[in-house]
Amino acid sequence: MTATAPSESWPQRPLPAAMIDALKTRFGERCSTARAVREQHGRDESPFDVPPPDAVLFAESAEEVAEAVALAAAHAVPVIPYGAGSSLEGHLLAVSGGLSIDVSRMNRVLRIEPDDLTVTVQPGVTRHQLNQELRHLGLFFPIDPGADASIGGMCATRASGTNAVRYGTMRENVLALQVVTAEGTRLRTGSRARKSSAGYDLTRLFVGSEGTLGVITEVTLKLYPLPESVSAAVCSFPSIDAAVRTTIAIIQLGVPIARCELLDPNAVRAVNRHDKLALPEQPMLLMEFHGSEAGVREQAEAVQLVAQEHGGADFAWAVTPEERTRLWTARHRAYFAGLAQRPGCRAVTTDCCVPISRLAECIGRAVADVEADGLPYFMVGHVGDGNFHIAYLVDPEQPAERERAEALNERLVRHAITLDGTCTGEHGIGLHKQGFLLEEAGADGVALMRRIKAALDPRQIMNPGKIFRA
Amino acid sequence: MTATAPSESWPQRPLPAAMIDALKTRFGERCSTARAVREQHGRDESPFDVPPPDAVLFAESAEEVAEAVALAAAHAVPVIPYGAGSSLEGHLLAVSGGLSIDVSRMNRVLRIEPDDLTVTVQPGVTRHQLNQELRHLGLFFPIDPGADASIGGMCATRASGTNAVRYGTMRENVLALQVVTAEGTRLRTGSRARKSSAGYDLTRLFVGSEGTLGVITEVTLKLYPLPESVSAAVCSFPSIDAAVRTTIAIIQLGVPIARCELLDPNAVRAVNRHDKLALPEQPMLLMEFHGSEAGVREQAEAVQLVAQEHGGADFAWAVTPEERTRLWTARHRAYFAGLAQRPGCRAVTTDCCVPISRLAECIGRAVADVEADGLPYFMVGHVGDGNFHIAYLVDPEQPAERERAEALNERLVRHAITLDGTCTGEHGIGLHKQGFLLEEAGADGVALMRRIKAALDPRQIMNPGKIFRA
């Protein structure tokens, strides 16, 4: 079984000229077949090199999305939803040709209900934009995958990031969706009620479906009050195991830590160079606490004690917003800082998530493997969730390096699955991890997913070739 | 459209003699066709009067469930999963005949992983039993629907209860399931990783599926550390609106309140009489705070201030475990205490859930309606979630009273749906609310659910007639 998607070509289903004509007549300039536009919509951070979509539609409303999907259904050609283009697993690639529907112009925050702590947005709203628009109300949306992703795309990949240990992932924070089905019908899943037992959980079915069941055209999210007090701290550890043991103890104590990120010495080194910081180049936890002033102080004291018991040292606080922003910006830039360590390289990034008791073991073996191999790498982890990313830095001119990186990832994923973990904590399956999904969910599990896909998208027009092949 | 399930009879698909013979040969005494056993498995708290299942199997393992389902599939006859028998919406009723699979003997806690805060149990484990077995580890499972329901049943109905405002519902707290599909295949959904983006969220699809997609044979749950400190308080308010406004302010302040229950004066009166308490017979909030000692004190102070601003009075604390247990036992007995107010009556219980900003409005109209009608009633609410239950007390000898109660519920549900709420926050659709589901999810939404059902259970053997009709 191969870790990456099969290299054989996908069946081609290009848009017929009649459909392009119909789109151009209906949408004018907003339907583009210009090569540059198509190529911009046919590329992402993933390594696959496939032809771009046949056309791109810049949709401005759910009605327009529904019209375009109905047209694609009539011609039985693929539709690929496109948000901010920041996904990592080949979700956007038009492997069978087709129409890319770009929803980035559907970027309005439609309704904020402060009393209910809910907001309804169009799918092209990005998380930075959303938090900008919420700030004056004392509210925020915590899910933070690093990139300034679109909310629609974050739903589609079931994204999470640094705040998930306290606030959950998109799975826990989407209340309702409006979707356009594969027939071009607009449908509402869920309501603004915070809980419901009304039939099958269609919302959770579409969250994480990677555009393969329909196009997300509206999202209702849970919001949170901005904490009265926030503080961040860094602490260095003699080993990754000590940092993970500290995290386990913090969570078992019931400390409601908001962020708990692990950086390996390579990541710390990269961040130091890139952001002119002077952090000790050892395994490091980067933490954040949210609450009342007294609550944050209490959390911090408890954590400091636990860290000391596990050999944590150089505990340093960032209390002012500027210091905090500097630290978290550095964390968020770790990916690019890490890439900059090897000019011209590309990263092959892992995304395993395991039960936290197995995390040190899982990371330990992966680090030993890559050290033995010799490829440059760095590691960052959402350690409170058991999720971590190793970035193997490969020279794109050296195909053998990519193969070595893929082999390392494959060993890591197999190990994670034996530890009752998953091959992807937050990036999704896309094209990359279809073989791993089969190992993780089993042939029967994937068969059941395929039956759902066939029931909801019988013509296989919605982002075909992603998660699994038809 | 009718609020209750249609009264016409369901298509009958009784177990053929050959299948009963096969079951008895294989399972011996554990397959029963005794009338008393069948009747005990064919009745619940719902008002429907249908014949009992044709046979009951007391299964002792997932393998046995799989065998029995495969046999039912071969004969194309219904299978009805049975846990503790505490569901309220007719989920257990053998409307088309068939085999009731009782999993109450599958009651072992299989694996507790304290470092990961996870536990894996068989579906017949009840929530009291689970918390008994966890206590010595300093852990607990918070979901508390009142009745000592089985964990499998709580998954099937997407249950919640008094702790959901802080800890979420079964939707948020189930990590993975083992299910037996409609073909009799055993399947694992999910892993012990706390988050995953690996394909469709099959776990969330089975949670809340009311036995219509398969039988749940194993459940992996999230656990929580027992809080260092717990305290409970009651506070009386001049109006329901004032109590709801207080709750909104508490949540907007970010106070992590663990329980926030509303009792109307009728419920308080019933509890006073039944449990010999002397609570002021006004709208009342019954609250609980979890955290560190200082944290609980801080939460309590913040809440007391907010309550006073909204006219709250008679703030009384229950700090000792005995006082707390007394209060919460009274709350949990409110249903039976309420029934005792009208000897011989039965209750028609509503389960709407609305955005909290609309809660006072929703309750207000429902109370005005029932006051105008004159039926006795009482109301309790998980007010932090926007979910509340009015119990209309009807004389079972007077069919007209039931009709009045159903008409009141129907008006209430319609109102809740216009307020962007749901007809069921935690009880499920079952037989009762199929008409409401259609109004709430729309014909297209229910059609999509039916397509999923048809894809996963093409012979329509899994708990047929529930959620929607074939």
PDB file of N, CA, C and O in Angstrom, chain B residues 321-375:
ATOM      1  N   PRO B 321     -21.032  17.807  50.443  1.00  0.00           N
ATOM      2  CA  PRO B 321     -21.534  16.832  49.477  1.00  0.00           C
ATOM      3  C   PRO B 321     -22.977  16.415  49.789  1.00  0.00           C
ATOM      4  O   PRO B 321     -23.778  16.219  48.874  1.00  0.00           O
ATOM      5  N   GLU B 322     -23.318  16.323  51.092  1.00  0.00           N
ATOM      6  CA  GLU B 322     -24.670  15.869  51.446  1.00  0.00           C
ATOM      7  C   GLU B 322     -25.721  16.886  51.000  1.00  0.00           C
ATOM      8  O   GLU B 322     -26.746  16.522  50.417  1.00  0.00           O
ATOM      9  N   GLU B 323     -25.454  18.162  51.285  1.00  0.00           N
ATOM     10  CA  GLU B 323     -26.407  19.190  50.870  1.00  0.00           C
ATOM     11  C   GLU B 323     -26.551  19.211  49.346  1.00  0.00           C
ATOM     12  O   GLU B 323     -27.652  19.335  48.817  1.00  0.00           O
ATOM     13  N   ARG B 324     -25.404  19.092  48.674  1.00  0.00           N
ATOM     14  CA  ARG B 324     -25.447  19.108  47.201  1.00  0.00           C
ATOM     15  C   ARG B 324     -26.236  17.937  46.661  1.00  0.00           C
ATOM     16  O   ARG B 324     -27.071  18.082  45.771  1.00  0.00           O
ATOM     17  N   THR B 325     -25.947  16.765  47.217  1.00  0.00           N
ATOM     18  CA  THR B 325     -26.649  15.580  46.753  1.00  0.00           C
ATOM     19  C   THR B 325     -28.148  15.739  46.963  1.00  0.00           C
ATOM     20  O   THR B 325     -28.952  15.381  46.100  1.00  0.00           O
ATOM     21  N   ARG B 326     -28.518  16.332  48.101  1.00  0.00           N
ATOM     22  CA  ARG B 326     -29.935  16.515  48.400  1.00  0.00           C
ATOM     23  C   ARG B 326     -30.586  17.397  47.336  1.00  0.00           C
ATOM     24  O   ARG B 326     -31.648  17.063  46.790  1.00  0.00           O
ATOM     25  N   LEU B 327     -29.933  18.490  47.012  1.00  0.00           N
ATOM     26  CA  LEU B 327     -30.488  19.410  46.011  1.00  0.00           C
ATOM     27  C   LEU B 327     -30.592  18.755  44.640  1.00  0.00           C
ATOM     28  O   LEU B 327     -31.626  18.840  43.970  1.00  0.00           O
ATOM     29  N   TRP B 328     -29.515  18.073  44.213  1.00  0.00           N
ATOM     30  CA  TRP B 328     -29.528  17.517  42.865  1.00  0.00           C
ATOM     31  C   TRP B 328     -30.417  16.286  42.780  1.00  0.00           C
ATOM     32  O   TRP B 328     -31.005  16.016  41.730  1.00  0.00           O
ATOM     33  N   THR B 329     -30.519  15.577  43.881  1.00  0.00           N
ATOM     34  CA  THR B 329     -31.470  14.470  43.882  1.00  0.00           C
ATOM     35  C   THR B 329     -32.876  15.026  43.713  1.00  0.00           C
ATOM     36  O   THR B 329     -33.688  14.502  42.945  1.00  0.00           O
ATOM     37  N   ALA B 330     -33.142  16.118  44.421  1.00  0.00           N
ATOM     38  CA  ALA B 330     -34.455  16.761  44.274  1.00  0.00           C
ATOM     39  C   ALA B 330     -34.673  17.176  42.816  1.00  0.00           C
ATOM     40  O   ALA B 330     -35.736  16.919  42.234  1.00  0.00           O
ATOM     41  N   ARG B 331     -33.648  17.781  42.206  1.00  0.00           N
ATOM     42  CA  ARG B 331     -33.781  18.193  40.801  1.00  0.00           C
ATOM     43  C   ARG B 331     -34.062  16.984  39.907  1.00  0.00           C
ATOM     44  O   ARG B 331     -34.929  17.023  39.042  1.00  0.00           O
ATOM     45  N   HIS B 332     -33.318  15.912  40.132  1.00  0.00           N
ATOM     46  CA  HIS B 332     -33.505  14.745  39.276  1.00  0.00           C
ATOM     47  C   HIS B 332     -34.839  14.078  39.531  1.00  0.00           C
ATOM     48  O   HIS B 332     -35.377  13.409  38.649  1.00  0.00           O
ATOM     49  N   ARG B 333     -35.372  14.263  40.746  1.00  0.00           N
ATOM     50  CA  ARG B 333     -36.676  13.678  41.028  1.00  0.00           C
ATOM     51  C   ARG B 333     -37.821  14.602  40.620  1.00  0.00           C
ATOM     52  O   ARG B 333     -38.979  14.254  40.830  1.00  0.00           O
ATOM     53  N   ALA B 334     -37.473  15.777  40.100  1.00  0.00           N
ATOM     54  CA  ALA B 334     -38.532  16.745  39.786  1.00  0.00           C
ATOM     55  C   ALA B 334     -39.601  16.105  38.889  1.00  0.00           C
ATOM     56  O   ALA B 334     -40.784  16.363  39.052  1.00  0.00           O
ATOM     57  N   TYR B 335     -39.146  15.249  37.972  1.00  0.00           N
ATOM     58  CA  TYR B 335     -40.098  14.618  37.051  1.00  0.00           C
ATOM     59  C   TYR B 335     -41.121  13.789  37.827  1.00  0.00           C
ATOM     60  O   TYR B 335     -42.336  13.959  37.645  1.00  0.00           O
ATOM     61  N   PHE B 336     -40.617  12.939  38.738  1.00  0.00           N
ATOM     62  CA  PHE B 336     -41.549  12.092  39.491  1.00  0.00           C
ATOM     63  C   PHE B 336     -42.309  12.901  40.547  1.00  0.00           C
ATOM     64  O   PHE B 336     -43.483  12.660  40.793  1.00  0.00           O
ATOM     65  N   ALA B 337     -41.621  13.887  41.112  1.00  0.00           N
ATOM     66  CA  ALA B 337     -42.302  14.772  42.069  1.00  0.00           C
ATOM     67  C   ALA B 337     -43.451  15.491  41.366  1.00  0.00           C
ATOM     68  O   ALA B 337     -44.551  15.622  41.912  1.00  0.00           O
ATOM     69  N   GLY B 338     -43.172  15.931  40.140  1.00  0.00           N
ATOM     70  CA  GLY B 338     -44.201  16.621  39.366  1.00  0.00           C
ATOM     71  C   GLY B 338     -45.374  15.704  39.055  1.00  0.00           C
ATOM     72  O   GLY B 338     -46.547  16.087  39.211  1.00  0.00           O
ATOM     73  N   LEU B 339     -45.062  14.482  38.646  1.00  0.00           N
ATOM     74  CA  LEU B 339     -46.135  13.518  38.353  1.00  0.00           C
ATOM     75  C   LEU B 339     -46.987  13.261  39.598  1.00  0.00           C
ATOM     76  O   LEU B 339     -48.212  13.103  39.503  1.00  0.00           O
ATOM     77  N   ALA B 340     -46.330  13.222  40.752  1.00  0.00           N
ATOM     78  CA  ALA B 340     -47.047  12.926  41.994  1.00  0.00           C
ATOM     79  C   ALA B 340     -48.058  14.006  42.349  1.00  0.00           C
ATOM     80  O   ALA B 340     -48.965  13.781  43.152  1.00  0.00           O
ATOM     81  N   GLN B 341     -47.910  15.182  41.711  1.00  0.00           N
ATOM     82  CA  GLN B 341     -48.863  16.266  41.967  1.00  0.00           C
ATOM     83  C   GLN B 341     -50.265  15.906  41.464  1.00  0.00           C
ATOM     84  O   GLN B 341     -51.251  16.506  41.861  1.00  0.00           O
ATOM     85  N   ARG B 342     -50.300  14.982  40.497  1.00  0.00           N
ATOM     86  CA  ARG B 342     -51.615  14.590  39.972  1.00  0.00           C
ATOM     87  C   ARG B 342     -51.648  13.071  39.928  1.00  0.00           C
ATOM     88  O   ARG B 342     -51.243  12.472  38.909  1.00  0.00           O
ATOM     89  N   PRO B 343     -52.074  12.445  40.994  1.00  0.00           N
ATOM     90  CA  PRO B 343     -51.987  10.983  41.086  1.00  0.00           C
ATOM     91  C   PRO B 343     -52.642  10.299  39.888  1.00  0.00           C
ATOM     92  O   PRO B 343     -53.718  10.699  39.441  1.00  0.00           O
ATOM     93  N   GLY B 344     -51.949   9.292  39.383  1.00  0.00           N
ATOM     94  CA  GLY B 344     -52.495   8.520  38.263  1.00  0.00           C
ATOM     95  C   GLY B 344     -52.268   9.151  36.905  1.00  0.00           C
ATOM     96  O   GLY B 344     -52.626   8.559  35.882  1.00  0.00           O
ATOM     97  N   CYS B 345     -51.651  10.336  36.866  1.00  0.00           N
ATOM     98  CA  CYS B 345     -51.496  11.004  35.567  1.00  0.00           C
ATOM     99  C   CYS B 345     -50.312  10.438  34.800  1.00  0.00           C
ATOM    100  O   CYS B 345     -49.485   9.705  35.340  1.00  0.00           O
ATOM    101  N   ARG B 346     -50.255  10.757  33.529  1.00  0.00           N
ATOM    102  CA  ARG B 346     -49.044  10.549  32.729  1.00  0.00           C
ATOM    103  C   ARG B 346     -48.585  11.911  32.228  1.00  0.00           C
ATOM    104  O   ARG B 346     -49.376  12.855  32.174  1.00  0.00           O
ATOM    105  N   ALA B 347     -47.315  11.998  31.850  1.00  0.00           N
ATOM    106  CA  ALA B 347     -46.796  13.288  31.378  1.00  0.00           C
ATOM    107  C   ALA B 347     -46.561  13.251  29.873  1.00  0.00           C
ATOM    108  O   ALA B 347     -46.075  12.255  29.346  1.00  0.00           O
ATOM    109  N   VAL B 348     -46.939  14.311  29.202  1.00  0.00           N
ATOM    110  CA  VAL B 348     -46.487  14.551  27.823  1.00  0.00           C
ATOM    111  C   VAL B 348     -45.382  15.597  27.950  1.00  0.00           C
ATOM    112  O   VAL B 348     -45.634  16.711  28.417  1.00  0.00           O
ATOM    113  N   THR B 349     -44.153  15.223  27.576  1.00  0.00           N
ATOM    114  CA  THR B 349     -43.002  16.067  27.886  1.00  0.00           C
ATOM    115  C   THR B 349     -42.431  16.692  26.621  1.00  0.00           C
ATOM    116  O   THR B 349     -42.156  15.986  25.657  1.00  0.00           O
ATOM    117  N   THR B 350     -42.238  17.985  26.658  1.00  0.00           N
ATOM    118  CA  THR B 350     -41.635  18.690  25.519  1.00  0.00           C
ATOM    119  C   THR B 350     -40.110  18.699  25.682  1.00  0.00           C
ATOM    120  O   THR B 350     -39.602  18.447  26.764  1.00  0.00           O
ATOM    121  N   ASP B 351     -39.399  19.014  24.587  1.00  0.00           N
ATOM    122  CA  ASP B 351     -37.926  18.938  24.623  1.00  0.00           C
ATOM    123  C   ASP B 351     -37.288  19.988  23.710  1.00  0.00           C
ATOM    124  O   ASP B 351     -36.231  19.772  23.149  1.00  0.00           O
ATOM    125  N   CYS B 352     -37.952  21.124  23.544  1.00  0.00           N
ATOM    126  CA  CYS B 352     -37.402  22.130  22.623  1.00  0.00           C
ATOM    127  C   CYS B 352     -36.095  22.719  23.149  1.00  0.00           C
ATOM    128  O   CYS B 352     -35.844  22.756  24.344  1.00  0.00           O
ATOM    129  N   CYS B 353     -35.293  23.178  22.231  1.00  0.00           N
ATOM    130  CA  CYS B 353     -34.050  23.868  22.555  1.00  0.00           C
ATOM    131  C   CYS B 353     -33.924  25.036  21.585  1.00  0.00           C
ATOM    132  O   CYS B 353     -34.059  24.852  20.370  1.00  0.00           O
ATOM    133  N   VAL B 354     -33.701  26.226  22.123  1.00  0.00           N
ATOM    134  CA  VAL B 354     -33.624  27.426  21.278  1.00  0.00           C
ATOM    135  C   VAL B 354     -32.380  28.222  21.650  1.00  0.00           C
ATOM    136  O   VAL B 354     -31.809  28.027  22.724  1.00  0.00           O
ATOM    137  N   PRO B 355     -31.951  29.136  20.768  1.00  0.00           N
ATOM    138  CA  PRO B 355     -30.862  30.029  21.162  1.00  0.00           C
ATOM    139  C   PRO B 355     -31.264  30.731  22.458  1.00  0.00           C
ATOM    140  O   PRO B 355     -32.418  31.142  22.615  1.00  0.00           O
ATOM    141  N   ILE B 356     -30.312  30.874  23.364  1.00  0.00           N
ATOM    142  CA  ILE B 356     -30.661  31.311  24.722  1.00  0.00           C
ATOM    143  C   ILE B 356     -31.309  32.701  24.725  1.00  0.00           C
ATOM    144  O   ILE B 356     -32.156  32.985  25.571  1.00  0.00           O
ATOM    145  N   SER B 357     -30.965  33.534  23.741  1.00  0.00           N
ATOM    146  CA  SER B 357     -31.576  34.874  23.693  1.00  0.00           C
ATOM    147  C   SER B 357     -33.084  34.790  23.440  1.00  0.00           C
ATOM    148  O   SER B 357     -33.812  35.734  23.699  1.00  0.00           O
ATOM    149  N   ARG B 358     -33.547  33.673  22.913  1.00  0.00           N
ATOM    150  CA  ARG B 358     -34.966  33.512  22.624  1.00  0.00           C
ATOM    151  C   ARG B 358     -35.686  32.663  23.666  1.00  0.00           C
ATOM    152  O   ARG B 358     -36.887  32.394  23.541  1.00  0.00           O
ATOM    153  N   LEU B 359     -34.943  32.219  24.680  1.00  0.00           N
ATOM    154  CA  LEU B 359     -35.500  31.244  25.613  1.00  0.00           C
ATOM    155  C   LEU B 359     -36.648  31.813  26.432  1.00  0.00           C
ATOM    156  O   LEU B 359     -37.703  31.166  26.578  1.00  0.00           O
ATOM    157  N   ALA B 360     -36.462  33.023  26.969  1.00  0.00           N
ATOM    158  CA  ALA B 360     -37.523  33.584  27.809  1.00  0.00           C
ATOM    159  C   ALA B 360     -38.797  33.755  26.985  1.00  0.00           C
ATOM    160  O   ALA B 360     -39.903  33.440  27.446  1.00  0.00           O
ATOM    161  N   GLU B 361     -38.633  34.227  25.766  1.00  0.00           N
ATOM    162  CA  GLU B 361     -39.765  34.400  24.860  1.00  0.00           C
ATOM    163  C   GLU B 361     -40.455  33.064  24.589  1.00  0.00           C
ATOM    164  O   GLU B 361     -41.691  32.950  24.611  1.00  0.00           O
ATOM    165  N   CYS B 362     -39.648  32.035  24.342  1.00  0.00           N
ATOM    166  CA  CYS B 362     -40.196  30.726  23.995  1.00  0.00           C
ATOM    167  C   CYS B 362     -40.947  30.119  25.186  1.00  0.00           C
ATOM    168  O   CYS B 362     -42.072  29.640  25.051  1.00  0.00           O
ATOM    169  N   ILE B 363     -40.301  30.169  26.361  1.00  0.00           N
ATOM    170  CA  ILE B 363     -40.960  29.636  27.556  1.00  0.00           C
ATOM    171  C   ILE B 363     -42.195  30.472  27.877  1.00  0.00           C
ATOM    172  O   ILE B 363     -43.257  29.941  28.219  1.00  0.00           O
ATOM    173  N   GLY B 364     -42.048  31.787  27.745  1.00  0.00           N
ATOM    174  CA  GLY B 364     -43.161  32.682  28.096  1.00  0.00           C
ATOM    175  C   GLY B 364     -44.429  32.338  27.339  1.00  0.00           C
ATOM    176  O   GLY B 364     -45.511  32.204  27.926  1.00  0.00           O
ATOM    177  N   ARG B 365     -44.293  32.139  26.038  1.00  0.00           N
ATOM    178  CA  ARG B 365     -45.490  31.847  25.263  1.00  0.00           C
ATOM    179  C   ARG B 365     -46.048  30.460  25.624  1.00  0.00           C
ATOM    180  O   ARG B 365     -47.271  30.277  25.711  1.00  0.00           O
ATOM    181  N   ALA B 366     -45.152  29.515  25.830  1.00  0.00           N
ATOM    182  CA  ALA B 366     -45.608  28.158  26.156  1.00  0.00           C
ATOM    183  C   ALA B 366     -46.349  28.140  27.489  1.00  0.00           C
ATOM    184  O   ALA B 366     -47.373  27.453  27.639  1.00  0.00           O
ATOM    185  N   VAL B 367     -45.851  28.904  28.445  1.00  0.00           N
ATOM    186  CA  VAL B 367     -46.512  28.961  29.758  1.00  0.00           C
ATOM    187  C   VAL B 367     -47.872  29.646  29.629  1.00  0.00           C
ATOM    188  O   VAL B 367     -48.875  29.175  30.185  1.00  0.00           O
ATOM    189  N   ALA B 368     -47.915  30.748  28.869  1.00  0.00           N
ATOM    190  CA  ALA B 368     -49.201  31.432  28.663  1.00  0.00           C
ATOM    191  C   ALA B 368     -50.208  30.478  28.026  1.00  0.00           C
ATOM    192  O   ALA B 368     -51.390  30.438  28.418  1.00  0.00           O
ATOM    193  N   ASP B 369     -49.731  29.691  27.058  1.00  0.00           N
ATOM    194  CA  ASP B 369     -50.625  28.743  26.376  1.00  0.00           C
ATOM    195  C   ASP B 369     -51.199  27.708  27.330  1.00  0.00           C
ATOM    196  O   ASP B 369     -52.398  27.423  27.308  1.00  0.00           O
ATOM    197  N   VAL B 370     -50.337  27.127  28.154  1.00  0.00           N
ATOM    198  CA  VAL B 370     -50.828  26.056  29.023  1.00  0.00           C
ATOM    199  C   VAL B 370     -51.672  26.633  30.156  1.00  0.00           C
ATOM    200  O   VAL B 370     -52.671  26.026  30.569  1.00  0.00           O
ATOM    201  N   GLU B 371     -51.327  27.830  30.598  1.00  0.00           N
ATOM    202  CA  GLU B 371     -52.166  28.469  31.617  1.00  0.00           C
ATOM    203  C   GLU B 371     -53.566  28.727  31.051  1.00  0.00           C
ATOM    204  O   GLU B 371     -54.574  28.506  31.717  1.00  0.00           O
ATOM    205  N   ALA B 372     -53.618  29.170  29.804  1.00  0.00           N
ATOM    206  CA  ALA B 372     -54.917  29.428  29.183  1.00  0.00           C
ATOM    207  C   ALA B 372     -55.697  28.130  28.999  1.00  0.00           C
ATOM    208  O   ALA B 372     -56.921  28.098  29.138  1.00  0.00           O
ATOM    209  N   ASP B 373     -54.982  27.052  28.699  1.00  0.00           N
ATOM    210  CA  ASP B 373     -55.644  25.767  28.488  1.00  0.00           C
ATOM    211  C   ASP B 373     -56.168  25.184  29.795  1.00  0.00           C
ATOM    212  O   ASP B 373     -57.225  24.565  29.837  1.00  0.00           O
ATOM    213  N   GLY B 374     -55.365  25.346  30.849  1.00  0.00           N
ATOM    214  CA  GLY B 374     -55.798  24.847  32.150  1.00  0.00           C
ATOM    215  C   GLY B 374     -55.249  23.492  32.554  1.00  0.00           C
ATOM    216  O   GLY B 374     -55.475  23.045  33.677  1.00  0.00           O
ATOM    217  N   LEU B 375     -54.523  22.798  31.675  1.00  0.00           N
ATOM    218  CA  LEU B 375     -53.910  21.516  32.059  1.00  0.00           C
ATOM    219  C   LEU B 375     -52.861  21.767  33.152  1.00  0.00           C
ATOM    220  O   LEU B 375     -52.106  22.732  33.066  1.00  0.00           O
TER     221      LEU B 375
END
